[in-house]
């Protein structure tokens, strides 16, 4: 800290005073929830099982694509309990056993667990091994018992297991000898002791194993060859009949294996469906007697009648989702269909054996932004008149989860927010007179009551109920969620893009969803995959009338050379302003540091042929771009073959189309890492919008060091290819980590350091002139964090005070990176206890406030660590002057202060990213952490030195002022009287 | 001559007017000497006064010296770290000479005399106060509050802009 400046010494004094206090930043219990909010999600539901026993609360158990198993309240959709399994422990199946255990099969079918249904405690866990990887199937036969023990049948890793439901003990297991046998279905006909395992061997052989469910004995093995081969999908029609498609997708095969005899029945699709064109796909379902196929976008339901005869029962043109069958009585099974039709969805529940009769037929208005229904799960309840009522759980295209009952949406969950892929922030509209959205206090009485309560609180007269009321008043303050900008810039919109391709705008005040927008499908692009968000237009100064907008880059399909789609979305309203289907792919997006007259930022999109395309496509933008043409470069990291290449723009595209916004590029430089010893594992650059206040760093002895601040620096970490696996898989001798600092304009390597015996994963953050990175030290068996600071030595001679006073220096003039910089670096390493999921750094409006590192720990919490702990100038015995400057004595490990957990008692399950947004108030930064959960808070790394704290006693100030005024008045009167008396004497 | 005017008292003092100096002065009384005496006495008195004034003026002029010593002592007591006490001392050390210099005329007003040479004391006064000021400035400098180092001038210098611009990264 520069105490030795003469500017505003008093302020500095105060600052110094504050900073000399312990750097702990914590909050009081009653401050929780004032500035921060936390939201819990589960992700897109893969599978749902209802638990609606008469006793106990009704709930639904779900497994999701975010690897969560959760128990949800059927009444309100709240989470009873939730477990997030690791990313290498993907859930394959869930079910409920004995009505009180949730059984999950995960990790490619090798881990079977049982959880207690009411509270989510794990009951047992068993590991199932097998010869090779295969499809995993979980089956809980309802009335199959071995020695009074309910049995779980698991097919996984090419082995069939029967597991006890009580303790997870494997009762028997069975291997299948056939080479290349791929199991498709495991069938347990109810009421029998048989298990059928059916599947394909080679590409044209159908195999059936009949197994005794009691002891795993192989009873029968049959196989039959169908010459034209199969598509790898089966639909179960009855316990002894399956339907498959031939390899061309044009012939339906009804395969029955009654009594162990396999018989094929071929039916060309064209025979039963008149205008069928294109190959068909089987929609997986388990409705007895009926199966569904999809040709193009038409869903066709086909019934199997008797001896392999097929009959089309319905053709649906809309997007349709089918549920599994639900037994509602001894002989009846029901299933549900959900169709999407414009702004409505149609729900139909039918009996499996009677297509024409509908048990339920409803239409529900549905928000267009939820897209089409993807999945439906059906559950029934008995009405008071003993008829069946149905409730449907549907999963929509935007990953939201809704419960429908009696023609209405009972609850909905926005679980798309569990899979955020990109975040950006946007300002709220400026508050204009008369259009304030905030609610005024209801009436005078309420207002008075509120203030009376507050007064009671300050005078410590409040009872516990009053305290609770005050707390809830503070939490629900309408000021927080107002839809207008505030003076301090705390209220903003967080624009998030989810994996489902939906944009949400979250209000930073309380986290509510202001608007949401599902990326539109167009003629050209049926399934856009959202990739990234960029700030397209940030109006300030002269274009204030315009609304800000964001640019969403999406790709038309999963492959990297699929054409891109640009969508421009207004951040105030959530309306899509424009959508462009590009004729080229988008491999890289480079936001340029230039804006046009309407404050639209220029973006350079690089396609897969290394052409650069300029957006927006206006002549004005082209003019601006042409002026800076020779100064624009770009680089690409090819991490699979360890090459970093630099490119410069050459000329207009010399292609077939004359496009003046397209430019050719030429290779300028390349950094090739030796592939046998180095593999790129992490690359980090500075954030584009980061503000740096000063280029000088003042030392304790009034010496100056000039920071090397460049936007064009890249931090690259490479590891030995052997050591790129898990921690502990290599010896320290064969593993190392090399850190580079590379100038991405010229390709110059400014710094290189090797850490021997270190291993990834590497997490790094780059800010101002420093990089902090985190890795594992194999020798010390501990995690380590290193810091590199870069200083510009060529500026170090600028020490003549008079030159500086008169401004005769060139410290602020524009510099070219082609002039050779002389840099020196300082670095230091420390041990760190936690492994890390993400690292970010606080960012403030002007960059004056000191920085804190935000570390997402393995426990899904966010830890704030002062940058002062990662200062390469730390030494074991700092001098008095250095201590005054704020240098902390060197210790071998970084301290973890429990109070500096930003997330206090909460956990951000599945933490993936931490984003910091500067507020308008210099001391404060907004922090948003996302994973399966969302967490938002405000941070002041050097405390709020520029505003009064929230607990500042205004009442005391007011009372003091009033008392002073009164005292002045009284003494004035007294003195006047005395003067008068003196005059009469 | 017996009757008529017996006596009369004239209140008008004609003693000084030479025209009616018909009554001779009592013996031993010399009018002139009184006059003479008076003038010499007053001259003596005036001389004494001006001497006294000059002396006083010198004293006043030397007064800041004591102040200076005390200030020096206080400063030594205050130490070289920036805190409230040292800042207060330093600022009073700066303020006192400045306010004293502003009131140079007023300070020497009472000793103004045509015969008294005030330039010397004034110069001394000014010099001492300047000395005090210098002491204050020196203290300010030792506290590190003077912009005499390069660090004071570059601490808010924004980083230099770069001509080139590059972006990119790992393909999306």
XYZ file of C-alpha atoms in Angstrom, chain A residues 99-632:
534
model
C -41.000 -49.279 -1.053
C -38.334 -47.832 1.221
C -34.988 -48.083 -0.563
C -33.836 -46.128 -3.564
C -31.586 -48.374 -5.632
C -29.116 -46.701 -7.993
C -26.819 -48.292 -10.500
C -23.955 -46.071 -11.533
C -20.416 -45.848 -12.839
C -21.014 -47.899 -15.966
C -22.922 -50.483 -13.975
C -20.169 -51.205 -11.483
C -21.567 -49.572 -8.371
C -24.941 -50.475 -6.948
C -26.145 -48.445 -4.017
C -29.174 -48.399 -1.822
C -30.393 -45.226 -0.136
C -32.942 -44.832 2.553
C -35.985 -43.254 0.950
C -37.139 -40.854 3.696
C -33.808 -39.200 4.466
C -31.394 -40.191 1.697
C -28.876 -41.970 3.912
C -26.906 -44.633 2.138
C -27.817 -48.130 3.314
C -25.345 -50.265 1.405
C -23.070 -50.158 -1.566
C -21.747 -53.057 -3.599
C -19.276 -53.220 -6.448
C -20.148 -55.344 -9.414
C -17.294 -56.383 -11.624
C -17.329 -58.115 -14.926
C -15.203 -59.075 -17.881
C -15.860 -56.148 -20.182
C -17.793 -52.965 -20.514
C -21.394 -53.270 -21.665
C -24.812 -51.747 -21.431
C -26.062 -51.497 -17.846
C -29.563 -52.550 -16.970
C -31.288 -52.444 -13.605
C -34.377 -54.526 -12.951
C -36.379 -54.852 -9.755
C -38.851 -57.685 -10.191
C -41.788 -57.117 -7.887
C -42.409 -60.638 -6.731
C -39.243 -62.544 -7.327
C -37.886 -63.810 -4.045
C -34.952 -65.977 -3.154
C -35.181 -67.228 0.408
C -37.534 -64.427 1.465
C -35.137 -61.913 0.028
C -36.178 -59.517 -2.696
C -33.797 -59.604 -5.610
C -32.316 -56.879 -7.744
C -31.310 -58.099 -11.184
C -28.449 -56.125 -12.653
C -26.864 -56.640 -15.987
C -23.593 -54.793 -16.167
C -20.066 -55.251 -17.442
C -21.302 -58.186 -19.514
C -22.380 -60.160 -16.477
C -25.769 -60.824 -14.941
C -25.976 -60.345 -11.177
C -28.695 -61.051 -8.695
C -28.250 -58.841 -5.667
C -30.052 -58.966 -2.376
C -32.193 -55.929 -1.753
C -31.568 -56.020 1.992
C -27.804 -55.928 2.246
C -26.475 -55.690 -1.308
C -24.904 -59.124 -1.250
C -24.438 -60.740 -4.665
C -26.555 -63.902 -4.629
C -25.390 -65.305 -7.936
C -23.755 -64.127 -11.127
C -23.694 -65.416 -14.660
C -21.305 -64.761 -17.539
C -22.156 -65.129 -21.195
C -19.584 -66.874 -23.302
C -20.684 -65.771 -26.735
C -18.167 -63.509 -28.424
C -19.366 -59.982 -29.239
C -22.695 -60.522 -27.529
C -24.409 -57.226 -26.864
C -27.259 -57.442 -24.458
C -30.226 -55.250 -25.263
C -32.887 -56.302 -22.795
C -33.242 -58.263 -19.617
C -36.791 -59.482 -19.194
C -38.371 -61.039 -16.180
C -41.883 -62.215 -16.986
C -43.972 -61.487 -13.902
C -45.033 -64.523 -11.952
C -42.304 -66.765 -13.302
C -38.845 -67.740 -12.164
C -37.263 -67.086 -15.513
C -35.054 -64.315 -16.744
C -34.606 -63.734 -20.428
C -31.512 -61.976 -21.661
C -31.811 -60.970 -25.284
C -29.384 -59.181 -27.533
C -27.385 -59.281 -30.696
C -24.153 -60.970 -31.532
C -22.133 -59.878 -34.536
C -24.558 -57.727 -36.532
C -27.085 -60.225 -37.727
C -27.469 -62.774 -34.973
C -30.191 -62.620 -32.376
C -29.398 -64.358 -29.115
C -31.683 -65.407 -26.301
C -30.661 -66.829 -22.943
C -33.174 -68.259 -20.574
C -31.944 -68.234 -17.009
C -33.332 -69.563 -13.789
C -33.838 -66.547 -11.605
C -33.361 -68.539 -8.401
C -29.809 -69.707 -8.947
C -28.566 -68.225 -12.205
C -28.538 -71.560 -13.978
C -28.615 -71.355 -17.763
C -31.735 -73.135 -18.917
C -31.695 -72.474 -22.597
C -29.621 -70.640 -25.177
C -30.983 -70.057 -28.638
C -29.748 -67.963 -31.490
C -31.088 -67.154 -34.875
C -29.615 -65.311 -37.814
C -31.370 -62.625 -39.740
C -29.402 -62.016 -42.891
C -29.888 -58.284 -43.361
C -28.838 -57.391 -39.806
C -30.418 -55.315 -37.050
C -30.440 -51.774 -35.835
C -29.268 -51.734 -32.239
C -32.582 -50.967 -30.570
C -35.319 -53.168 -29.242
C -38.779 -52.416 -28.066
C -40.344 -54.770 -25.604
C -43.897 -55.601 -26.584
C -44.649 -58.434 -24.245
C -42.577 -60.534 -21.938
C -41.785 -62.894 -24.774
C -41.922 -60.651 -27.805
C -39.660 -57.821 -28.901
C -39.714 -55.630 -31.969
C -36.573 -54.620 -33.844
C -35.726 -52.911 -37.096
C -33.499 -54.265 -39.810
C -30.282 -52.447 -40.624
C -31.889 -50.315 -43.332
C -34.638 -49.158 -41.015
C -37.380 -50.168 -43.395
C -38.501 -53.587 -42.173
C -40.041 -54.241 -38.781
C -39.119 -57.526 -37.180
C -41.304 -59.050 -34.563
C -39.158 -61.495 -32.655
C -40.888 -63.869 -30.348
C -39.088 -66.386 -28.215
C -41.951 -68.175 -26.657
C -40.931 -71.452 -25.068
C -37.379 -70.811 -26.114
C -38.119 -70.922 -29.841
C -37.040 -67.845 -31.730
C -39.209 -66.856 -34.627
C -38.957 -63.788 -36.864
C -41.898 -62.095 -38.442
C -41.008 -59.504 -41.088
C -43.264 -56.601 -41.898
C -42.047 -53.926 -44.306
C -43.016 -50.525 -42.937
C -44.387 -49.497 -46.317
C -47.002 -52.241 -45.971
C -48.613 -50.744 -42.921
C -47.752 -47.071 -43.338
C -48.709 -45.706 -46.719
C -46.588 -42.634 -47.200
C -43.490 -43.691 -45.310
C -40.239 -42.300 -46.515
C -36.848 -42.490 -44.938
C -35.527 -44.816 -42.276
C -37.457 -45.416 -39.103
C -36.213 -45.317 -35.523
C -37.717 -47.186 -32.615
C -38.701 -44.983 -29.687
C -37.792 -46.857 -26.524
C -40.911 -47.635 -24.529
C -42.298 -50.502 -22.576
C -46.003 -50.408 -23.213
C -47.371 -53.926 -23.591
C -48.671 -54.675 -27.047
C -47.742 -51.307 -28.482
C -44.535 -49.797 -29.733
C -43.704 -46.541 -31.402
C -41.462 -45.707 -34.317
C -40.424 -42.387 -35.676
C -40.065 -41.673 -39.368
C -38.700 -38.199 -40.028
C -40.715 -36.240 -37.491
C -43.842 -38.389 -37.545
C -44.445 -40.660 -34.598
C -46.340 -43.836 -35.424
C -47.873 -46.111 -32.849
C -48.168 -49.698 -33.891
C -50.024 -52.465 -32.130
C -48.980 -56.075 -32.231
C -51.978 -58.302 -32.651
C -51.403 -61.968 -32.219
C -48.895 -63.817 -34.323
C -46.638 -60.957 -35.288
C -49.369 -59.084 -37.062
C -48.937 -55.325 -36.906
C -51.500 -52.576 -37.087
C -51.015 -48.839 -37.101
C -53.156 -47.252 -34.426
C -52.179 -43.636 -34.683
C -49.911 -41.253 -36.521
C -48.926 -38.080 -34.783
C -47.240 -35.236 -36.585
C -46.356 -33.223 -33.532
C -43.421 -33.769 -31.267
C -44.515 -36.513 -28.913
C -43.173 -38.055 -25.752
C -44.345 -41.427 -24.455
C -44.202 -42.638 -20.895
C -43.550 -46.132 -19.690
C -46.441 -48.329 -18.757
C -47.944 -48.020 -15.326
C -49.915 -50.910 -13.915
C -53.142 -49.569 -12.501
C -54.834 -52.835 -11.740
C -54.231 -56.554 -12.089
C -54.633 -56.633 -15.822
C -54.591 -53.036 -16.907
C -51.636 -50.915 -17.772
C -51.811 -47.244 -18.554
C -49.398 -44.960 -20.308
C -49.301 -41.322 -21.237
C -48.585 -39.337 -24.364
C -47.625 -35.704 -24.406
C -47.873 -33.766 -27.626
C -46.667 -30.319 -28.346
C -48.996 -28.080 -30.340
C -48.103 -24.432 -30.558
C -48.689 -22.717 -27.277
C -50.390 -25.741 -25.778
C -49.500 -29.262 -24.914
C -51.973 -32.114 -25.125
C -51.896 -34.814 -22.519
C -53.454 -38.166 -23.172
C -53.480 -41.171 -20.884
C -54.599 -44.453 -22.378
C -54.928 -48.070 -21.445
C -52.399 -50.254 -23.187
C -54.895 -52.732 -24.538
C -57.537 -50.239 -25.544
C -56.221 -47.475 -27.764
C -59.475 -45.722 -28.461
C -60.539 -45.050 -24.914
C -58.834 -42.148 -23.208
C -58.441 -42.207 -19.484
C -57.398 -38.614 -19.544
C -57.374 -35.965 -22.213
C -56.310 -32.495 -21.335
C -54.760 -29.457 -22.918
C -52.544 -27.178 -20.913
C -51.237 -23.809 -21.895
C -47.504 -23.912 -21.924
C -44.935 -21.178 -22.049
C -43.474 -21.149 -25.557
C -40.015 -20.659 -24.105
C -40.098 -24.142 -22.633
C -39.951 -25.785 -26.041
C -41.206 -29.268 -26.715
C -41.754 -32.018 -24.145
C -38.833 -34.412 -24.016
C -39.893 -36.930 -21.428
C -42.999 -37.861 -19.544
C -43.484 -39.969 -16.436
C -46.897 -41.101 -15.297
C -48.245 -41.787 -11.868
C -51.765 -42.477 -10.689
C -53.784 -41.847 -7.586
C -57.205 -42.987 -6.503
C -59.802 -40.280 -6.407
C -62.465 -40.202 -3.708
C -64.928 -41.772 -6.167
C -62.479 -44.680 -6.613
C -61.673 -43.722 -10.197
C -58.110 -43.244 -11.330
C -56.551 -39.844 -11.461
C -53.224 -39.267 -13.149
C -50.385 -36.960 -12.512
C -47.698 -36.458 -15.100
C -44.152 -35.334 -14.584
C -42.823 -33.860 -17.798
C -39.357 -32.747 -18.790
C -39.318 -29.995 -21.370
C -36.760 -29.077 -23.971
C -35.285 -26.375 -21.735
C -34.696 -29.059 -19.054
C -37.429 -27.695 -16.820
C -39.478 -30.122 -14.786
C -43.233 -29.726 -14.392
C -45.878 -31.627 -12.536
C -49.276 -31.625 -14.191
C -52.404 -32.687 -12.450
C -56.062 -32.011 -13.173
C -55.329 -29.846 -16.165
C -53.016 -27.476 -14.405
C -49.339 -27.057 -13.714
C -48.938 -27.843 -10.024
C -45.316 -26.818 -9.880
C -42.412 -26.243 -12.154
C -38.674 -26.221 -11.622
C -36.206 -24.389 -13.854
C -33.638 -27.122 -13.772
C -31.942 -25.888 -16.899
C -30.109 -23.526 -14.589
C -28.156 -26.478 -13.233
C -26.120 -26.602 -16.418
C -24.927 -23.097 -17.155
C -22.287 -22.882 -19.841
C -21.682 -19.148 -20.031
C -22.495 -16.030 -18.042
C -22.342 -12.338 -18.783
C -23.697 -9.340 -16.915
C -25.896 -6.555 -18.146
C -27.092 -3.298 -16.671
C -30.696 -2.713 -15.738
C -32.681 0.150 -17.274
C -32.128 3.619 -15.879
C -34.886 4.615 -13.493
C -37.065 7.265 -15.028
C -39.528 9.359 -13.113
C -42.906 7.762 -12.822
C -41.945 4.412 -14.269
C -40.432 2.964 -11.131
C -41.372 -0.647 -10.787
C -40.752 -0.775 -7.057
C -43.757 -1.087 -4.876
C -44.278 1.684 -2.401
C -45.079 0.657 1.145
C -48.688 -0.387 1.271
C -49.998 2.251 3.538
C -48.990 4.598 6.261
C -49.853 2.158 9.010
C -47.589 -0.540 7.577
C -44.877 1.996 7.115
C -45.178 3.211 10.684
C -45.247 -0.330 11.989
C -42.079 -1.146 10.118
C -40.283 1.852 11.482
C -41.520 1.217 15.000
C -40.102 -2.290 14.762
C -36.790 -0.960 13.520
C -36.667 1.571 16.336
C -37.402 -1.188 18.834
C -34.573 -3.154 17.309
C -32.090 -0.323 17.676
C -33.172 0.367 21.236
C -32.831 -3.373 21.998
C -36.434 -3.618 23.119
C -37.457 -6.124 20.478
C -38.770 -9.530 21.449
C -37.563 -12.595 19.511
C -40.662 -12.429 17.283
C -39.945 -8.809 16.542
C -36.357 -9.677 15.689
C -37.588 -12.326 13.274
C -40.000 -9.821 11.742
C -37.218 -7.257 11.347
C -34.983 -9.869 9.739
C -37.640 -10.927 7.252
C -38.295 -7.264 6.489
C -34.630 -6.749 5.756
C -34.506 -9.803 3.547
C -37.608 -8.919 1.601
C -36.761 -5.296 1.034
C -38.298 -4.287 -2.258
C -35.302 -2.090 -2.890
C -33.245 -5.186 -3.569
C -35.260 -6.601 -6.414
C -36.154 -3.330 -8.077
C -35.998 -3.415 -11.839
C -33.868 -0.332 -12.214
C -30.242 0.611 -11.872
C -29.070 1.667 -8.455
C -26.479 4.242 -7.595
C -23.903 1.706 -6.467
C -24.355 -0.655 -9.389
C -25.284 -3.612 -7.189
C -28.421 -4.385 -9.149
C -27.638 -5.963 -12.475
C -28.878 -8.716 -14.710
C -26.908 -11.911 -15.009
C -27.478 -13.303 -18.472
C -26.812 -17.032 -18.423
C -26.798 -19.535 -21.251
C -27.705 -23.077 -20.335
C -26.811 -26.298 -22.052
C -30.387 -26.595 -23.278
C -29.846 -23.458 -25.353
C -31.953 -21.240 -23.156
C -31.035 -17.778 -21.990
C -32.081 -16.645 -18.542
C -31.790 -13.201 -17.034
C -31.343 -13.421 -13.290
C -31.715 -10.384 -11.083
C -28.697 -9.988 -8.816
C -30.853 -8.676 -5.976
C -32.680 -11.884 -5.155
C -31.948 -14.203 -8.046
C -35.410 -14.262 -9.570
C -35.753 -14.927 -13.276
C -36.562 -11.710 -15.078
C -37.002 -13.282 -18.489
C -36.033 -16.425 -20.304
C -35.595 -17.124 -23.948
C -35.182 -20.424 -25.735
C -33.010 -20.110 -28.814
C -35.239 -20.388 -31.824
C -35.006 -23.172 -34.254
C -35.059 -22.034 -37.793
C -35.507 -23.704 -41.134
C -31.780 -23.863 -41.600
C -30.987 -25.102 -38.157
C -33.099 -27.660 -36.324
C -30.996 -28.153 -33.231
C -28.783 -25.212 -32.370
C -26.255 -25.919 -29.641
C -25.495 -22.823 -27.597
C -21.787 -22.237 -27.194
C -20.972 -18.827 -25.854
C -22.274 -15.439 -24.867
C -20.695 -12.123 -25.755
C -21.663 -8.586 -24.940
C -22.738 -7.225 -28.262
C -23.906 -3.767 -27.422
C -23.263 -2.001 -24.134
C -24.715 1.460 -24.560
C -23.344 4.260 -22.493
C -22.455 7.837 -23.311
C -24.135 8.735 -26.567
C -26.243 5.681 -27.306
C -28.197 5.522 -24.049
C -31.532 5.152 -25.790
C -30.558 1.784 -27.179
C -31.110 -1.314 -25.098
C -28.040 -3.410 -24.424
C -27.873 -6.711 -26.197
C -25.896 -9.927 -26.062
C -24.619 -12.099 -28.840
C -25.247 -15.817 -28.549
C -23.031 -18.017 -30.651
C -24.514 -21.386 -31.361
C -23.646 -24.180 -33.652
C -25.958 -26.150 -35.856
C -25.122 -29.637 -34.723
C -22.490 -31.315 -32.641
C -19.536 -31.348 -35.055
C -17.055 -28.502 -34.895
C -17.407 -27.559 -38.584
C -21.185 -27.275 -38.473
C -22.397 -23.843 -39.562
C -22.829 -21.294 -36.818
C -25.869 -19.307 -35.779
C -25.726 -15.833 -34.274
C -28.596 -14.564 -32.158
C -28.836 -11.075 -30.806
C -30.961 -10.794 -27.694
C -32.116 -7.602 -26.014
C -31.168 -7.867 -22.362
C -33.959 -5.645 -21.050
C -36.812 -7.560 -22.622
C -35.348 -10.909 -23.619
C -36.591 -10.518 -27.184
C -34.509 -11.919 -29.956
C -33.654 -8.909 -32.103
C -32.093 -10.767 -34.955
C -30.870 -14.193 -35.829
C -28.320 -14.998 -38.488
C -27.717 -18.445 -39.876
C -24.156 -18.365 -41.077
C -22.799 -20.271 -44.018
C -19.532 -20.883 -42.215
C -18.546 -22.589 -39.016
C -17.518 -20.659 -35.928
C -14.324 -21.966 -34.398
C -13.215 -18.866 -32.553
C -14.787 -15.584 -31.604
C -12.586 -12.561 -31.028
C -14.299 -9.512 -29.562
C -12.292 -6.533 -30.819
C -11.605 -3.484 -28.667
C -13.569 -1.243 -31.026
C -17.196 -0.218 -31.139
C -19.185 1.556 -33.810
C -21.321 4.652 -33.333
C -24.195 2.671 -31.808
C -21.776 1.031 -29.377
C -21.966 -2.321 -31.108
C -18.783 -4.187 -30.473
C -16.889 -5.461 -33.487
C -16.400 -9.211 -33.461
C -14.144 -11.320 -35.582
C -15.394 -14.856 -36.173
C -12.863 -17.396 -37.336
C -14.182 -20.331 -39.325
C -12.709 -23.789 -39.738
C -10.803 -22.752 -42.888
C -9.081 -19.956 -40.957
C -10.992 -17.185 -42.644
C -11.899 -14.261 -40.456
C -15.404 -12.822 -40.745
C -16.228 -9.396 -39.402
C -19.505 -8.683 -37.615
C -21.566 -6.481 -37.632
C -21.609 -6.395 -41.397
C -21.878 -2.656 -41.840
C -19.715 -0.306 -43.819
C -19.035 1.718 -40.696
C -17.681 -1.315 -38.903
C -15.630 -2.144 -41.980
C -14.193 1.365 -41.939
C -13.160 1.068 -38.306
C -11.762 -2.367 -38.935
C -9.753 -1.270 -41.988
C -8.038 1.389 -39.908
C -6.870 -1.191 -37.377
C -6.426 -3.938 -39.925
C -2.677 -4.327 -39.632
C -2.755 -4.400 -35.845
C -5.152 -7.284 -35.419
